[in-house]
Amino acid sequence: MDRLLPPTWRPASEAELEAALNEGAFTETPKREAKQQLRGSKDQAKDMASFAIDGGLIVVGVREVKTEGRFELAPVEWVDQILETPARIAASSCDPPLQVSVEWLESERPGHGYLLIEVPASPLAPHMAGGAYYGRGDREKRRLPDTEVERLIRARDTSLDVVRTALREQVEKDPFPEGALAHLHVVALPSRRIPGMFKAWTAAEDARPLLFDLVRDGVSRRTRERAGAAARVSPVFGELVSGFRTAGGVGIASQLSTSSMVVREERDLRLVVRERGEVSLYCGRAADRSDGRYLFFDGALAFRVRAFLDLLASLSEDAGYGGSWDVGVAVTNTHGVSSWDGERASSPGTEYDAERYEQVTRVPQLELEKPGSATDRLVGELLRSLGNASAHTDLLADPE
């Protein structure tokens, strides 16, 4: 063997792939596997799930000649949906849903080429496929024993303790601790800490224009359209116009206390960006009281959390950050709320029987491009408890 390929190697052309094969440099490793053809959906799901712990590459269109201990080109024929199929299987047949990127590499043989399926290391690993968890051995997938699955899940959950603490600290600083309404708290921290991540924002003489543009342009059109009327439940993002400074960061709010104006709970919406990388959102009206009923704006909750993830995507791009985010959501003063439904004004649904809802998760950068699954992990359990999650599936999923 003349050379070894780095673990993160991926060919940019058929010629580069062929050279690696001819030199004997291409081998199957814990982070790389060759497939002659795309397999059935169940096997594909297991293969992709096995790479999710540490990441890896599946090259489809390479045949192993076992008798000679080598690999050779075997380009596959282009068919409709060939690029979409692996991504759809990873999202629908892996639990939690797994996001992968798929690239087509052209062959000199007309109508043929190679599929490069890149599975990034998932912060949600391990992923289940076909009722079992899989990881990688030296050359192929292996079924994980229960003890290893428990260790991986325990390590994953422990890694979220920092954002969980930050979320609870924000709740403790609620500007209306004795308020009459449910309040929404959202906090995000970069999984990989970068000192001075948003220093450019705090160093700006006036950060209000930066924050105003972020809110105006950062929430995607797709999120707004899917939310429909839920995006117009007050207070709305368009009301974020008043800039302010806070410890270690800058913010923009729907209202600020002045000598002539008192901040009202039901009108309070705030977004804060801190130099160290923390981003937070607060809303003082996640529910409201009307005619003796306590109604929860569940659609607005799903919209605000999904919109917040959109803003994280914009902030990541601005900071040149490609890593994951640890995100936490808390909704306080929830006891007795029931789902608001304009068509059910006279008969509220199931009442929530806990004082508070809390959830944390890790969101890969790739998932921020389609944040439905992450939104579901953060607030789906609450909406299902209220019996109205089906009304908001457009915000909790991103069908292919």
Short mmCIF file of C-alpha atoms in Angstrom, two decimals, residues 62-320:
data_model
loop_
_atom_site.label_atom_id
_atom_site.label_comp_id
_atom_site.label_asym_id
_atom_site.label_seq_id
_atom_site.Cartn_x
_atom_site.Cartn_y
_atom_site.Cartn_z
CA VAL A 62 -17.50 0.27 -5.43
CA ARG A 63 -17.25 -3.53 -5.58
CA GLU A 64 -15.06 -5.62 -3.30
CA VAL A 65 -13.05 -8.40 -4.98
CA LYS A 66 -12.66 -10.54 -1.88
CA THR A 67 -10.51 -13.22 -3.51
CA GLU A 68 -7.90 -10.59 -4.38
CA GLY A 69 -8.29 -8.37 -1.31
CA ARG A 70 -9.04 -5.23 -3.29
CA PHE A 71 -11.84 -2.93 -4.47
CA GLU A 72 -12.79 -1.81 -7.98
CA LEU A 73 -15.10 0.69 -9.65
CA ALA A 74 -18.67 -0.45 -10.25
CA PRO A 75 -20.62 2.74 -11.08
CA VAL A 76 -24.37 2.61 -10.49
CA GLU A 77 -27.02 3.78 -12.90
CA TRP A 78 -28.70 7.13 -12.30
CA VAL A 79 -32.40 6.79 -11.48
CA ASP A 80 -34.97 9.31 -10.33
CA GLN A 81 -34.88 10.03 -6.59
CA ILE A 82 -31.51 8.32 -6.14
CA LEU A 83 -30.19 11.30 -4.18
CA GLU A 84 -33.34 11.76 -2.10
CA THR A 85 -33.82 8.10 -1.12
CA PRO A 86 -31.00 7.69 1.47
CA ALA A 87 -31.86 11.01 3.16
CA ARG A 88 -35.53 10.06 3.31
CA ILE A 89 -34.73 6.65 4.81
CA ALA A 90 -32.38 8.18 7.39
CA ALA A 91 -35.06 10.65 8.45
CA SER A 92 -37.95 8.18 8.54
CA SER A 93 -36.41 4.82 9.50
CA CYS A 94 -33.86 5.88 12.11
CA ASP A 95 -34.90 6.87 15.62
CA PRO A 96 -34.20 9.67 16.42
CA PRO A 97 -34.34 10.83 12.78
CA LEU A 98 -30.87 11.03 11.29
CA GLN A 99 -29.77 13.71 8.83
CA VAL A 100 -27.26 12.80 6.13
CA SER A 101 -25.89 14.51 3.05
CA VAL A 102 -25.85 12.74 -0.32
CA GLU A 103 -23.71 13.68 -3.31
CA TRP A 104 -23.57 12.29 -6.84
CA LEU A 105 -20.17 11.73 -8.44
CA GLU A 106 -20.29 11.50 -12.22
CA SER A 107 -18.69 8.59 -14.06
CA GLU A 108 -17.20 8.62 -17.54
CA ARG A 109 -19.74 5.92 -18.30
CA PRO A 110 -22.84 7.81 -19.47
CA GLY A 111 -25.77 7.77 -17.06
CA HIS A 112 -23.72 6.23 -14.27
CA GLY A 113 -21.85 7.42 -11.22
CA TYR A 114 -21.30 7.02 -7.50
CA LEU A 115 -23.27 7.97 -4.41
CA LEU A 116 -21.37 9.51 -1.52
CA ILE A 117 -23.51 9.26 1.62
CA GLU A 118 -21.91 11.28 4.39
CA VAL A 119 -23.18 10.58 7.88
CA PRO A 120 -22.02 13.29 10.30
CA ALA A 121 -21.31 12.37 13.89
CA SER A 122 -24.73 12.84 15.44
CA PRO A 123 -25.15 14.56 18.81
CA LEU A 124 -28.28 12.41 19.20
CA ALA A 125 -26.45 9.10 18.78
CA PRO A 126 -26.99 6.24 19.22
CA HIS A 127 -29.77 5.91 16.65
CA MET A 128 -32.08 2.92 16.46
CA ALA A 129 -32.89 1.17 13.18
CA GLY A 130 -35.02 -1.93 12.81
CA GLY A 131 -35.60 -2.13 16.55
CA ALA A 132 -31.91 -2.20 17.52
CA TYR A 133 -28.96 0.15 18.00
CA TYR A 134 -25.90 -0.14 15.77
CA GLY A 135 -22.30 1.03 15.86
CA ARG A 136 -19.16 0.29 13.86
CA GLY A 137 -16.60 -2.45 14.14
CA ASP A 138 -13.30 -2.40 12.25
CA ARG A 139 -14.98 -2.83 8.86
CA GLU A 140 -18.70 -3.28 9.30
CA LYS A 141 -21.65 -2.43 11.49
CA ARG A 142 -22.29 -4.25 14.72
CA ARG A 143 -25.30 -4.44 16.99
CA LEU A 144 -24.65 -2.57 20.24
CA PRO A 145 -25.18 -4.40 23.53
CA ASP A 146 -27.55 -2.83 26.05
CA THR A 147 -24.70 -1.79 28.34
CA GLU A 148 -23.03 0.24 25.58
CA VAL A 149 -26.33 1.84 24.54
CA GLU A 150 -26.98 2.89 28.13
CA ARG A 151 -23.47 4.35 28.42
CA LEU A 152 -23.83 6.37 25.21
CA ILE A 153 -27.25 7.71 26.17
CA ARG A 154 -26.05 8.60 29.68
CA ALA A 155 -23.03 10.45 28.23
CA ARG A 156 -25.28 12.27 25.74
CA ASP A 157 -27.67 13.40 28.46
CA THR A 158 -24.86 14.48 30.79
CA SER A 159 -23.39 16.66 28.05
CA LEU A 160 -26.61 18.70 28.08
CA ASP A 161 -26.33 19.61 31.76
CA VAL A 162 -24.71 22.97 30.94
CA VAL A 163 -27.61 24.21 28.83
CA ARG A 164 -30.08 22.74 31.31
CA THR A 165 -28.45 24.84 34.04
CA ALA A 166 -28.44 27.96 31.85
CA LEU A 167 -32.14 27.44 31.12
CA ARG A 168 -33.03 27.16 34.80
CA GLU A 169 -31.00 30.26 35.58
CA GLN A 170 -33.00 32.19 33.00
CA VAL A 171 -36.26 30.95 34.51
CA GLU A 172 -35.10 32.12 37.95
CA LYS A 173 -34.55 35.62 36.49
CA ASP A 174 -38.04 35.79 34.98
CA PRO A 175 -39.02 39.50 34.93
CA PHE A 176 -42.54 38.51 36.04
CA PRO A 177 -41.96 35.73 38.61
CA GLU A 178 -45.47 36.19 40.00
CA GLY A 179 -47.07 36.70 36.61
CA ALA A 180 -50.55 35.54 35.71
CA LEU A 181 -49.61 33.93 32.39
CA ALA A 182 -47.45 31.09 31.07
CA HIS A 183 -43.98 32.27 30.03
CA LEU A 184 -41.69 30.84 27.34
CA HIS A 185 -37.93 30.60 27.93
CA VAL A 186 -35.52 29.39 25.23
CA VAL A 187 -31.73 29.18 25.68
CA ALA A 188 -29.06 27.97 23.26
CA LEU A 189 -25.33 27.39 23.76
CA PRO A 190 -22.80 26.29 21.14
CA SER A 191 -21.82 22.68 21.85
CA ARG A 192 -18.24 23.66 21.07
CA ARG A 193 -17.32 26.75 23.06
CA ILE A 194 -15.69 29.59 21.10
CA PRO A 195 -14.38 32.52 23.20
CA GLY A 196 -15.78 35.82 21.94
CA MET A 197 -18.09 34.08 19.48
CA PHE A 198 -20.35 37.13 19.16
CA LYS A 199 -17.83 39.81 20.13
CA ALA A 200 -18.64 41.72 16.94
CA TRP A 201 -22.20 42.14 18.19
CA THR A 202 -21.30 43.38 21.67
CA ALA A 203 -18.51 45.60 20.28
CA ALA A 204 -20.91 47.41 17.95
CA GLU A 205 -21.63 50.96 19.11
CA ASP A 206 -25.31 50.34 18.36
CA ALA A 207 -26.28 46.68 18.07
CA ARG A 208 -29.98 47.41 17.57
CA PRO A 209 -29.75 47.53 13.73
CA LEU A 210 -27.88 44.21 13.73
CA LEU A 211 -30.50 42.55 15.93
CA PHE A 212 -33.37 44.14 14.02
CA ASP A 213 -32.00 42.80 10.72
CA LEU A 214 -31.42 39.39 12.31
CA VAL A 215 -35.05 39.12 13.40
CA ARG A 216 -36.40 40.52 10.14
CA ASP A 217 -34.33 38.32 7.83
CA GLY A 218 -33.38 35.37 10.02
CA VAL A 219 -36.80 33.74 10.40
CA SER A 220 -37.29 31.76 7.21
CA ARG A 221 -40.18 32.32 4.87
CA ARG A 222 -40.95 28.60 5.11
CA THR A 223 -41.35 28.82 8.90
CA ARG A 224 -43.59 31.88 8.66
CA GLU A 225 -45.78 30.32 5.98
CA ARG A 226 -46.13 27.04 7.87
CA ALA A 227 -47.11 28.88 11.03
CA GLY A 228 -49.88 30.86 9.35
CA ALA A 229 -51.98 32.70 11.93
CA ALA A 230 -49.80 31.36 14.78
CA ALA A 231 -47.02 33.71 13.63
CA ARG A 232 -49.31 36.66 14.33
CA VAL A 233 -50.11 35.87 17.97
CA SER A 234 -48.96 38.84 20.05
CA PRO A 235 -46.28 39.64 20.96
CA VAL A 236 -44.80 39.09 17.48
CA PHE A 237 -41.20 39.23 16.31
CA GLY A 238 -42.00 42.39 14.38
CA GLU A 239 -42.46 44.17 17.71
CA LEU A 240 -38.78 43.66 18.61
CA VAL A 241 -37.58 47.22 18.05
CA SER A 242 -36.00 48.46 21.30
CA GLY A 243 -32.30 47.71 21.69
CA PHE A 244 -30.62 47.31 25.07
CA ARG A 245 -27.42 46.08 26.68
CA THR A 246 -27.19 43.41 29.35
CA ALA A 247 -24.42 41.59 31.20
CA GLY A 248 -22.12 40.16 28.54
CA GLY A 249 -24.47 40.79 25.66
CA VAL A 250 -26.92 42.84 23.68
CA GLY A 251 -30.63 42.43 23.18
CA ILE A 252 -33.74 43.66 21.47
CA ALA A 253 -37.16 43.84 23.10
CA SER A 254 -40.76 44.62 22.31
CA GLN A 255 -40.82 47.19 25.12
CA LEU A 256 -38.48 48.76 27.65
CA SER A 257 -39.29 50.27 31.00
CA THR A 258 -39.01 54.07 31.06
CA SER A 259 -40.18 56.88 33.28
CA SER A 260 -43.36 57.07 31.25
CA MET A 261 -43.87 53.40 30.36
CA VAL A 262 -44.21 50.26 32.43
CA VAL A 263 -43.39 46.90 30.84
CA ARG A 264 -46.48 44.72 30.58
CA GLU A 265 -46.24 40.96 31.00
CA GLU A 266 -48.47 40.11 28.02
CA ARG A 267 -46.48 42.38 25.67
CA ASP A 268 -42.99 41.28 26.73
CA LEU A 269 -40.76 39.61 24.12
CA ARG A 270 -36.95 39.69 24.31
CA LEU A 271 -34.05 38.27 22.31
CA VAL A 272 -30.51 38.36 23.75
CA VAL A 273 -27.17 37.52 22.11
CA ARG A 274 -24.21 37.21 24.47
CA GLU A 275 -20.56 37.51 23.53
CA ARG A 276 -19.68 34.04 24.83
CA GLY A 277 -22.19 32.43 22.43
CA GLU A 278 -25.38 32.17 24.51
CA VAL A 279 -28.60 33.13 22.71
CA SER A 280 -31.93 33.40 24.53
CA LEU A 281 -35.57 34.24 23.93
CA TYR A 282 -38.24 35.20 26.46
CA CYS A 283 -41.97 35.63 25.89
CA GLY A 284 -44.34 36.75 28.64
CA ARG A 285 -47.48 35.52 26.88
CA ALA A 286 -47.41 31.83 26.02
CA ALA A 287 -51.03 31.58 27.18
CA ASP A 288 -53.85 33.93 28.09
CA ARG A 289 -56.99 33.97 30.18
CA SER A 290 -60.41 34.61 28.66
CA ASP A 291 -63.92 34.11 30.04
CA GLY A 292 -62.67 31.97 32.90
CA ARG A 293 -60.52 29.78 30.64
CA TYR A 294 -56.72 29.48 30.52
CA LEU A 295 -55.81 28.92 26.88
CA PHE A 296 -52.36 27.96 25.61
CA PHE A 297 -51.09 29.28 22.29
CA ASP A 298 -49.61 25.96 21.20
CA GLY A 299 -49.20 26.96 17.55
CA ALA A 300 -47.42 30.15 18.56
CA LEU A 301 -45.14 28.10 20.83
CA ALA A 302 -44.13 25.79 17.97
CA PHE A 303 -43.61 28.81 15.70
CA ARG A 304 -41.49 30.77 18.18
CA VAL A 305 -39.23 27.81 18.92
CA ARG A 306 -38.80 26.94 15.25
CA ALA A 307 -38.18 30.62 14.44
CA PHE A 308 -35.55 30.69 17.20
CA LEU A 309 -33.77 27.77 15.50
CA ASP A 310 -33.87 29.73 12.24
CA LEU A 311 -32.16 32.61 14.04
CA LEU A 312 -29.47 30.22 15.33
CA ALA A 313 -28.77 29.18 11.73
CA SER A 314 -28.28 32.84 10.76
CA LEU A 315 -26.09 33.55 13.79
CA SER A 316 -23.99 30.44 13.04
CA GLU A 317 -23.35 31.67 9.52
CA ASP A 318 -22.43 35.12 10.79
CA ALA A 319 -19.94 33.67 13.30
CA GLY A 320 -18.56 31.04 10.91
#
